[in-house]
Coordinates of C-alpha atoms and ligand atoms in Angstrom, one line a residue:
X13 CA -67.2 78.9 -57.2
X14 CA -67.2 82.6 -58.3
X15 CA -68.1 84.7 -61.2
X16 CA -65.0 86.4 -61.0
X17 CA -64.0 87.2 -64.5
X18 CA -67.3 86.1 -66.3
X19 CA -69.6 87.2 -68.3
X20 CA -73.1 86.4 -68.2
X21 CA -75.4 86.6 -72.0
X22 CA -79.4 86.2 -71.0
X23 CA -81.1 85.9 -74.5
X24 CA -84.3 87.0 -73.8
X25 CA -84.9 90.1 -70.7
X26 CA -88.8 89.8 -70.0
X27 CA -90.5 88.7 -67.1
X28 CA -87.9 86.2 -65.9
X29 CA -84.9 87.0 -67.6
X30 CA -85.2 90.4 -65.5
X31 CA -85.7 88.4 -62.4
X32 CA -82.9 86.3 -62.9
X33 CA -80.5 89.5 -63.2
X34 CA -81.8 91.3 -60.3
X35 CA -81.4 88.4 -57.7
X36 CA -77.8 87.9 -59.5
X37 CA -77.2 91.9 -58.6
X38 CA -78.8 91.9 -55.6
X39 CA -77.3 89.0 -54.0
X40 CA -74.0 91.1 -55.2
X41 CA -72.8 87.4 -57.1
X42 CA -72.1 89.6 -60.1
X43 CA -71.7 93.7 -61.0
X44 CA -73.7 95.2 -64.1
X45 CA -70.6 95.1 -66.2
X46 CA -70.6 91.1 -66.4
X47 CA -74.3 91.2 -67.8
X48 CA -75.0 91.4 -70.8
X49 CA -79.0 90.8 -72.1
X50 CA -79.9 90.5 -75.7
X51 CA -84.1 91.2 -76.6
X52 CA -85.8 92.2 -79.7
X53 CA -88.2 94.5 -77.9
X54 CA -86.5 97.7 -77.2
X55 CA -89.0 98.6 -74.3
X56 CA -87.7 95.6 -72.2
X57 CA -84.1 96.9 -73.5
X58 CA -84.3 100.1 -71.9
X59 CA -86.2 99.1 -68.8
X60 CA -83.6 96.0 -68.3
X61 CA -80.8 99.1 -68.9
X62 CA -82.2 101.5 -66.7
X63 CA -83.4 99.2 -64.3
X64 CA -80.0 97.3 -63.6
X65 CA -77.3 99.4 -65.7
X66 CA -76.5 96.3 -67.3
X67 CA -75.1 95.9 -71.5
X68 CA -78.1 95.4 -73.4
X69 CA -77.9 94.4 -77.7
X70 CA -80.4 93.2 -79.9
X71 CA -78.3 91.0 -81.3
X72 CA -78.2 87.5 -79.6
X73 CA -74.9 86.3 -81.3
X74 CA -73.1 89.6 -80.0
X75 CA -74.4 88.8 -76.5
X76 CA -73.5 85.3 -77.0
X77 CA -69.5 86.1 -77.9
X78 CA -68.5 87.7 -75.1
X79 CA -69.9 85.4 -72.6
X80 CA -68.9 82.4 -70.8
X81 CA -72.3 81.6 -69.4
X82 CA -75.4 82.2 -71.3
X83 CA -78.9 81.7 -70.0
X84 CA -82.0 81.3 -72.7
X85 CA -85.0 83.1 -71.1
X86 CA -87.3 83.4 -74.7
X87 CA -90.7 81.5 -74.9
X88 CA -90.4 77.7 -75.6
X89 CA -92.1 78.7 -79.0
X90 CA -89.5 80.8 -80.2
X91 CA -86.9 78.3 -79.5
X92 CA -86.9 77.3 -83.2
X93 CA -85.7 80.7 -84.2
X94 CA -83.2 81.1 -81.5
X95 CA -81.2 78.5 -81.5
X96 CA -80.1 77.7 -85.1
X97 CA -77.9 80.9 -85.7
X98 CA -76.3 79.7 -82.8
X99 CA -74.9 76.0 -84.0
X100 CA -71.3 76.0 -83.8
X101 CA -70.7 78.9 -82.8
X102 CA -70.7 78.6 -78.8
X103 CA -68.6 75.9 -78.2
X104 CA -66.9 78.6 -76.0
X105 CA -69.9 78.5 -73.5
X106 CA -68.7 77.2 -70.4
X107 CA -72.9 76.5 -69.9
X108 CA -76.0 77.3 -71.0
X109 CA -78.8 77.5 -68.9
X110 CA -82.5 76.9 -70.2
X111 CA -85.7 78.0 -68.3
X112 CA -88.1 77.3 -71.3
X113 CA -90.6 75.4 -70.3
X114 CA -91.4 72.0 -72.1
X115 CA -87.8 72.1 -73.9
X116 CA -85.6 69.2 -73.3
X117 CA -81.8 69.3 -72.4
X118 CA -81.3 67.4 -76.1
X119 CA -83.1 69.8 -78.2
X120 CA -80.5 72.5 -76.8
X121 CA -77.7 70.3 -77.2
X122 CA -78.4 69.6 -80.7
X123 CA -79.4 72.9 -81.3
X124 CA -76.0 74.8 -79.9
X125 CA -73.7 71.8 -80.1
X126 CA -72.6 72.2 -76.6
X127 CA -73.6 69.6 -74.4
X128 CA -73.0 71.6 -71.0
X129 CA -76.5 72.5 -71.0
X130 CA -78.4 73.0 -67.9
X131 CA -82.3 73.1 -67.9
X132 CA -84.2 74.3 -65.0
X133 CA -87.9 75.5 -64.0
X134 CA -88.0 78.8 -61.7
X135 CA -91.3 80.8 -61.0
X136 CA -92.3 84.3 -60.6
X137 CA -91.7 84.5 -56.6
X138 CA -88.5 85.2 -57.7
X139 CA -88.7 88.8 -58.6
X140 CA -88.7 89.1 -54.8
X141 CA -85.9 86.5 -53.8
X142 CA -88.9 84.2 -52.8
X143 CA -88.9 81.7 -55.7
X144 CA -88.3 78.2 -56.0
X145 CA -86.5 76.3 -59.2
X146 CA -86.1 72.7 -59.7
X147 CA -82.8 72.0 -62.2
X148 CA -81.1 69.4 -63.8
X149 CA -78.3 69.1 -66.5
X150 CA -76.5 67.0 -69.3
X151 CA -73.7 64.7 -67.8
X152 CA -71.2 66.4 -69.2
X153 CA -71.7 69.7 -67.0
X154 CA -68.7 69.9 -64.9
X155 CA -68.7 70.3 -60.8
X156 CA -67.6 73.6 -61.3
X157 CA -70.8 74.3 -63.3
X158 CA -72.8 72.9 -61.4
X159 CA -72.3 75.0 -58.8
X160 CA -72.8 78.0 -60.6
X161 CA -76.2 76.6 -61.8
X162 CA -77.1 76.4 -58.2
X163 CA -75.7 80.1 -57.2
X164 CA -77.7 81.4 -60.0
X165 CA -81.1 79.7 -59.4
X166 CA -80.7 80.6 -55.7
X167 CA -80.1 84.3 -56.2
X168 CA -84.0 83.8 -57.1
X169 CA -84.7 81.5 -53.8
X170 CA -84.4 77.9 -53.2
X171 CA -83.1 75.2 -55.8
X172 CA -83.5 71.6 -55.9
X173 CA -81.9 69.9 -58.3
X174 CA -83.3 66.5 -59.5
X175 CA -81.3 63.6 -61.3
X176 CA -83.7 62.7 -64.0
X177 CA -85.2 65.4 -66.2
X178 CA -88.7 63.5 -66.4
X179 CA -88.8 66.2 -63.0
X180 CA -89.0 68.9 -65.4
X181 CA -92.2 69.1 -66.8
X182 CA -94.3 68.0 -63.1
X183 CA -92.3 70.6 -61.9
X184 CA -93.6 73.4 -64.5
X185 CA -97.3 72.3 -63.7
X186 CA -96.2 72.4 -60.0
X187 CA -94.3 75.1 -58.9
X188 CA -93.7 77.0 -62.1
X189 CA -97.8 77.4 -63.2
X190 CA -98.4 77.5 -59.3
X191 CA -98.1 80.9 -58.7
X192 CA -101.0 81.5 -61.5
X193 CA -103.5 79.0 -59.7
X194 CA -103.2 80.6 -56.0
X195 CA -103.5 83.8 -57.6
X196 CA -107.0 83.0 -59.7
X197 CA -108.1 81.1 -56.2
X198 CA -106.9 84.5 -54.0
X199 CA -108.9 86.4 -56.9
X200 CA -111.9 84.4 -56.8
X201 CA -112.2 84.7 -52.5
X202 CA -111.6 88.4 -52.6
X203 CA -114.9 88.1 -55.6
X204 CA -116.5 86.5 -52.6
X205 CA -116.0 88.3 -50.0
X206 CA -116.9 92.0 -52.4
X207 CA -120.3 89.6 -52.8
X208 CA -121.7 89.1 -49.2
X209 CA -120.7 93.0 -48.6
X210 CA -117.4 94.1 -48.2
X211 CA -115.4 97.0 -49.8
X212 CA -113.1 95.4 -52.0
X213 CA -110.0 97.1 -50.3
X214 CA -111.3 94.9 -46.7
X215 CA -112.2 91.9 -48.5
X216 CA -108.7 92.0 -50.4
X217 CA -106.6 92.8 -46.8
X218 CA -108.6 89.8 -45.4
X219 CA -107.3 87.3 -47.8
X220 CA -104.1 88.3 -48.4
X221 CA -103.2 87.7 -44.7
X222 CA -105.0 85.0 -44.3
X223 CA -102.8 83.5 -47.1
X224 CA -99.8 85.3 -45.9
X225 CA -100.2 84.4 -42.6
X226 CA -101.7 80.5 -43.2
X227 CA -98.4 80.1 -45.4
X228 CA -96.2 81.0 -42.7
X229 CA -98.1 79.2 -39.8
X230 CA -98.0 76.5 -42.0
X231 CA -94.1 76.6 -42.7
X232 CA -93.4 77.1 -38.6
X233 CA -95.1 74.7 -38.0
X234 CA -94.1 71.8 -39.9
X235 CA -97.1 70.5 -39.5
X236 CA -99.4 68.0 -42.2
X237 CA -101.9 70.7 -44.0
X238 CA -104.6 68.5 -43.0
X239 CA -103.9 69.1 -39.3
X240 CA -104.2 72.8 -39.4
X241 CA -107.4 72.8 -41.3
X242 CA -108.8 69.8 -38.4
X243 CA -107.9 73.0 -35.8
X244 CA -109.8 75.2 -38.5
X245 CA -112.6 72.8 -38.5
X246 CA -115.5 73.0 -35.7
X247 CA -117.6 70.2 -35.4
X248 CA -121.2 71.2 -37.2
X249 CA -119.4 74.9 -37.6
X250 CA -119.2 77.2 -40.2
X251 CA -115.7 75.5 -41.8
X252 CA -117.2 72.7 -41.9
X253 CA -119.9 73.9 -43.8
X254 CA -117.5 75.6 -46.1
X255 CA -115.7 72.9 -47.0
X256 CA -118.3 70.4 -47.8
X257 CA -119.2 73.1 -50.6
X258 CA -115.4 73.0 -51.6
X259 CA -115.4 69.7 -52.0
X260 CA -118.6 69.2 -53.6
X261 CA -117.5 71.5 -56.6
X262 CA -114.9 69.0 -57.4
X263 CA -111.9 71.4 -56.1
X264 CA -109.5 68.6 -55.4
X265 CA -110.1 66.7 -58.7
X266 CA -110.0 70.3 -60.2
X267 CA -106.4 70.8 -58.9
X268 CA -105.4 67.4 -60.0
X269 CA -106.4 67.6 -63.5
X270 CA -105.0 71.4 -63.6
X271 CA -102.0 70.0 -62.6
X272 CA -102.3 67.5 -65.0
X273 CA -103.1 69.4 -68.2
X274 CA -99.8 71.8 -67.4
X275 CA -97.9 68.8 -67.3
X276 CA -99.3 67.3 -70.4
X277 CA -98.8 70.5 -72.1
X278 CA -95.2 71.1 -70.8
X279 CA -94.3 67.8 -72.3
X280 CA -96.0 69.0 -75.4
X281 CA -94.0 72.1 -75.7
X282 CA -91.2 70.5 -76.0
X283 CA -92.3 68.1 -78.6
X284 CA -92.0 71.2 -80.6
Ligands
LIG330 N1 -93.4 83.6 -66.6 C1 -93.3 82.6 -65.8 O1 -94.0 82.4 -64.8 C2 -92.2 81.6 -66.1 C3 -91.7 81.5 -67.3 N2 -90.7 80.5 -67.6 C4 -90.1 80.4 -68.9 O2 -89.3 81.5 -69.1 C5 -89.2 81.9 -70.4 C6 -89.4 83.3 -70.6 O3 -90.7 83.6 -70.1 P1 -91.1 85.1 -69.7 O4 -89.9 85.8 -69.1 O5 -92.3 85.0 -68.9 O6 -91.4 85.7 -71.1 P2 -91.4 87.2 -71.6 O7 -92.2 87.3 -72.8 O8 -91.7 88.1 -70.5 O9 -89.8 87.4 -72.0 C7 -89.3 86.9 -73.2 C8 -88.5 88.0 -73.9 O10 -87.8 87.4 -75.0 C9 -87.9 88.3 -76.1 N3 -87.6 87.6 -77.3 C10 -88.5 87.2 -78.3 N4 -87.9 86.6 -79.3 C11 -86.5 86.7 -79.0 C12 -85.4 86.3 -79.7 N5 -85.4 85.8 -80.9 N6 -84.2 86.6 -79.1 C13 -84.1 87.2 -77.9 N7 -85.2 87.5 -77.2 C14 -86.4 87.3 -77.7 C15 -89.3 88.8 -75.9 O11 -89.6 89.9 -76.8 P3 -91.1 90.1 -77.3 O12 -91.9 90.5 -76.1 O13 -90.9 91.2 -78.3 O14 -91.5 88.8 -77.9 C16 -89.4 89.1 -74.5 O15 -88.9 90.3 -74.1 C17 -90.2 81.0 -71.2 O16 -89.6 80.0 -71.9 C18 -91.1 80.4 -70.1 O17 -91.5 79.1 -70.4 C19 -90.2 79.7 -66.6 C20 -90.7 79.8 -65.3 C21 -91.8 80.7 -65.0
LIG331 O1 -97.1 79.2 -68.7 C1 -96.0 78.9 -69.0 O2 -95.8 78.3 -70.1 C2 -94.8 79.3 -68.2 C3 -94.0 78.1 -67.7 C4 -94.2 78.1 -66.2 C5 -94.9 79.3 -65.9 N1 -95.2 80.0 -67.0

């Protein structure tokens, strides 16, 4: 399924929105002429512009008129002022994709009349191509769509999509917050290492391969987590000793209820 002949509205160009158009560019699935981003903020306007060459408004309903496909990249928050200029008047949208975390396939549905919403959950990897997104949609989204969905989520990275939208909100906690917990952990070693002695520009190269190069050991591997950190691990060694102090701050309970509290507050988001 092609974009031949389609337009592409994203209400909202910030952080994601912008990622969304450059993996759709990049991975050449659409030219600059069938994008067309709507944003209040005339900064993000003229960066999106200048950035991608792509039609930029402030005006979401123009944005919304000529497209086929529109994809809502605004805060959950201002949902409630997005959405109610547009009821009735995109019935022409062959789908609408949502990103907004916490808000539910029906409140979009309701709130366009158009049931061939799609709601799905990237994260920030995918500036670079190296994101992940889990999706789902309303029934009534055609094969057709469906494939498009996918084509645009994986112009970011990988896309799974899941049959029940209860996946939704674990996977905002999971994957979408993610990013934001490895980086405060990455920030809190490289604190570490500046502590015992190093310049921060050694301590920072340290960890950042060691992530780097951990991640991709870990992904060649195939192997259980827990059986690279066992080859980590000398008996009565320094790991060990490391890890007993790891564990004894609570860090595994501490990632559960972090987890946790994004999912809880995902769900509340889109309570409204
Ligand atoms: N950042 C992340 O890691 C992820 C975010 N998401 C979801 O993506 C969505 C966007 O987040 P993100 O890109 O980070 O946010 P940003 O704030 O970077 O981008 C949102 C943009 O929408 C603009 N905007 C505000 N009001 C309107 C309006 N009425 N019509 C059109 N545009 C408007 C904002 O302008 P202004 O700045 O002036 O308010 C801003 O430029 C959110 O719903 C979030 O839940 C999903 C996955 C990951
Ligand atoms: O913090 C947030 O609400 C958004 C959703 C996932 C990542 N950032």
């Amino acid at each position: 399924m092609s974009f031949e002949g389609k337009t592409i509205a994203f209400i909202g160009a910030g952080v994601m929105g912008s990622a969304i158009i450059g993996g759709l560019l990049k991975k050449k699935l659409v030219v600059p002429e069938q994008i067309i981003a709507s944003d209040p903020n005339e900064q993000a306007r003229q960066a999106i512009a200048s950035q991608y060459g792509i039609q930029v408004t402030d005006d979401n309903m123009e944005a919304a008129k000529q497209a086929q496909i529109m994809v809502l990249c605004v805060k959950p928050q201002f949902m409630g002022k997005v959405l109610p200029p547009f009821y009735g008047e995109v019935a022409h949208l062959e789908m609408v994709v949502s990103i907004a975390a916490g808000v539910t396939l029906k409140t979009i549905e309701e709130g366009l009349a158009n049931m061939n919403v799609v709601r799905a959950m990237p994260n920030t990897p995918a500036q670079i191509g190296e994101g992940i997104s889990v999706w789902t949609c309303a029934p009534e989204v055609g094969e057709d769509q469906r494939a498009q969905a996918q084509q645009i989520l994986e112009a970011m990275g990988q896309a799974i999509y899941v049959d029940d939208e209860k996946y939704l909100d674990m996977a905002t906690a999971l994957s979408g917050s993610g990013p934001a917990y490895l980086f405060l952990f990455i920030e809190a070693w490289i604190d570490a290492g500046v502590k015992m002695g190093f310049s921060r520009a050694i301590a920072e190269a340290l960890v950042k391969q060691t992530v780097s190069g951990s991640t991709a050991y870990l992904n060649h591997t195939g192997a259980h987590p827990t059986v690279l950190r066992n080859q980590v691990t000398s008996p009565g060694g320094t790991t060990a000793a490391g890890l007993y102090e790891l564990e004894r701050g609570g860090l595994r309970t501490a990632v559960a209820d972090a987890v946790w509290a994004a999912y809880k507050r995902s769900q509340e988001l889109g309570e409204g």
